[in-house]
């Protein structure tokens, strides 16, 4: 049983998120949970709350949802569930993770670009949760990831620890490692691109620590944006 | 001001300050103690005076004044007054007394007070006789107290000067002692230049900071030496390492050109040539990059290789060149947990290094058996390469890593003395150790050790 949460706004890249989720599930039984979040309306009464709550979808979104359902239906071991979440808190998020026994959170690229506060909040809540996160890149992918580049933060975790963890949870092999290049990407880019093409790397692996939740106007560019590859982010203490 | 002077100066000023503090404390306590005992004496005297006054016996008064003159001359300028108190705040005043009014009011209020004026102490106390209150005032100079105070100040002054000089000498000794290892390091470092880059600083014991410093220096020298020599020897290394794949390519092509063959065979042969050529390409690139960056491991993207796979790759390479080789890769001591075999490295270079060492084993044993044993644990990955060859004479061992060095008994084998030095450098870049044990005519054991803690530390530093 390996359940996967995909927070989404039903942009077209949700499809690749679903595909990679199905790939991660491989042959095991799996529930893919598409979660759509909306701000909780500020209301006086319960009935007004129900009236004001908007869960309507645009035709485009409907279409994406239908396609997702179709993709899931081809794979008999995967079931697709839709979860509408109105309002969010860390306890609610934890509750959802625990209730559905979520083992992986997949963020479509468009979702991380969302500017609405609730979406950013969800991203940060997930960051502070122990659950591994897969941040998809902006390049369309079929979700079959095999070879990984490990981006090493200043931690005590060695490649061994990471590979051990990966062996247990993900069909991934680390073939290359580098130190964190957030600050000196310019110098590193040639080496990185070379290594990526040489080993046909299709995934980055990094560890993350707890961060304070804050809402920045200017989003910091992360590895996704720089290399366009999906990033599997593991909670450091969970490894 | 250099640091040594600064240390001396700081030491002197600190110790002066603390001594001064001590002197002031001693002075104050001493004075207070003096004062206390002197006032006690005055108090006793006041009691006697009061008692004699009340008894009003001329005989006793005379006796007492005689006694004072002859036996108790220690109190200088002693004066005694007995003043009758008339009411709550009036008394018979004696005009000889020159003391402020507050003194009297305070005596009347609290029954007892003292007052000091220019080293002369006045002690006043109230006595009651037949319901009549008297103020008895005794005044005297504390000559002894003054003298002893002067004496102690003098002692402190001269001792202080002596102490200052002593502190200066001690400070100098301290500074010298502290800086002895540093100056030694400086001396050692000065000795090292481009011509003897292989020299290392001796380890400093009992001083973690300084041994850190020497370790840092040594690390720097390692890196410097490696990049220096690799840059200096690029052409040598490149020619040496490119020779093998080129030989294979030439041989392959030659054989194919001997006669007409069918398409399948050509395809196969071209495939082989392609493999060797791409290997060549990889190698050139790695060597070039090595020369260019001098291998700053932190800057590069490292490959994560499984060391057992790497060994098997090396073996298959050797098979191509020496088809009859008797190299045996023993993996049965290797752990089943494949994660222990992972090593961040530059794969083409490491392959080259291990290839050089194993090929040496094959070459210098006249194609005898070479055992490659891989062991790994949580602490280290260890590769032992044993051959039953001509061995290395002990006098040659220190020169093994010098480029172009050829041992005397190795002269009959073709070689340039470049393989092992390059291998050594590559292994050192990977934070590895290369140990050579050898006995002449018996064989050689080359052990390569990659310590995991090293790997971890380098991670933390980066």
Tab-separated table of C-alpha atoms in Angstrom, chain A residues 149-150 152-161 163-165 167 173-179 184 187-188 191-192 194-195 198-199, chain B residues 282 285 289 292-293 298-306 309 337-342 344 348 377-378 452 455-456 459-462:
chain	number	residue	atom	x	y	z
A	149	UNK	CA	21.877	13.176	-8.746
A	150	UNK	CA	22.254	13.697	-5.021
A	152	UNK	CA	24.339	17.352	-0.731
A	153	UNK	CA	23.535	19.939	1.857
A	154	UNK	CA	25.811	20.415	4.809
A	155	UNK	CA	24.568	17.383	6.582
A	156	UNK	CA	25.922	14.306	8.158
A	157	UNK	CA	23.931	12.125	5.788
A	158	UNK	CA	26.110	10.249	3.384
A	159	UNK	CA	25.148	8.829	0.082
A	160	UNK	CA	24.854	5.465	1.769
A	161	UNK	CA	22.140	6.642	4.109
A	163	UNK	CA	20.579	5.207	-1.013
A	164	UNK	CA	19.470	2.947	1.832
A	165	UNK	CA	16.358	5.032	2.267
A	167	UNK	CA	16.113	1.351	-1.763
A	173	UNK	CA	19.696	4.804	-8.018
A	174	UNK	CA	22.048	7.621	-7.118
A	175	UNK	CA	24.694	7.838	-9.808
A	176	UNK	CA	26.220	11.178	-9.033
A	177	UNK	CA	26.588	13.652	-6.247
A	178	UNK	CA	27.448	17.279	-5.866
A	179	UNK	CA	27.498	19.839	-3.137
A	184	UNK	CA	27.351	29.174	-7.209
A	187	UNK	CA	30.171	28.077	-11.968
A	188	UNK	CA	28.595	24.701	-11.604
A	191	UNK	CA	29.656	20.434	-14.789
A	192	UNK	CA	26.076	19.737	-13.846
A	194	UNK	CA	27.575	17.461	-18.417
A	195	UNK	CA	27.008	14.992	-15.610
A	198	UNK	CA	26.471	11.710	-19.339
A	199	UNK	CA	24.585	9.606	-16.829
B	282	UNK	CA	36.447	10.051	-21.543
B	285	UNK	CA	38.471	14.695	-20.891
B	289	UNK	CA	39.692	18.544	-16.463
B	292	UNK	CA	42.469	22.444	-15.567
B	293	UNK	CA	40.913	22.477	-12.129
B	298	UNK	CA	34.112	20.104	-3.955
B	299	UNK	CA	33.470	21.967	-7.115
B	300	UNK	CA	32.927	18.985	-9.298
B	301	UNK	CA	29.971	16.776	-9.734
B	302	UNK	CA	31.053	13.418	-8.463
B	303	UNK	CA	29.920	10.081	-9.738
B	304	UNK	CA	28.555	7.606	-7.274
B	305	UNK	CA	30.035	4.275	-8.213
B	306	UNK	CA	29.642	0.824	-6.806
B	309	UNK	CA	31.134	-2.928	-10.442
B	337	UNK	CA	24.611	-4.688	1.591
B	338	UNK	CA	25.426	-2.916	-1.644
B	339	UNK	CA	25.157	0.498	-0.020
B	340	UNK	CA	28.438	-0.077	1.767
B	341	UNK	CA	30.136	-0.289	-1.607
B	342	UNK	CA	29.029	3.125	-2.802
B	344	UNK	CA	31.637	9.187	-4.478
B	348	UNK	CA	37.053	7.205	-15.211
B	377	UNK	CA	32.525	-2.147	6.281
B	378	UNK	CA	30.859	0.848	7.812
B	452	UNK	CA	34.194	6.486	5.236
B	455	UNK	CA	34.157	10.974	3.138
B	456	UNK	CA	31.844	12.175	5.821
B	459	UNK	CA	31.058	16.473	3.338
B	460	UNK	CA	30.735	18.410	6.545
B	461	UNK	CA	33.451	20.805	5.523
B	462	UNK	CA	31.930	21.464	2.180
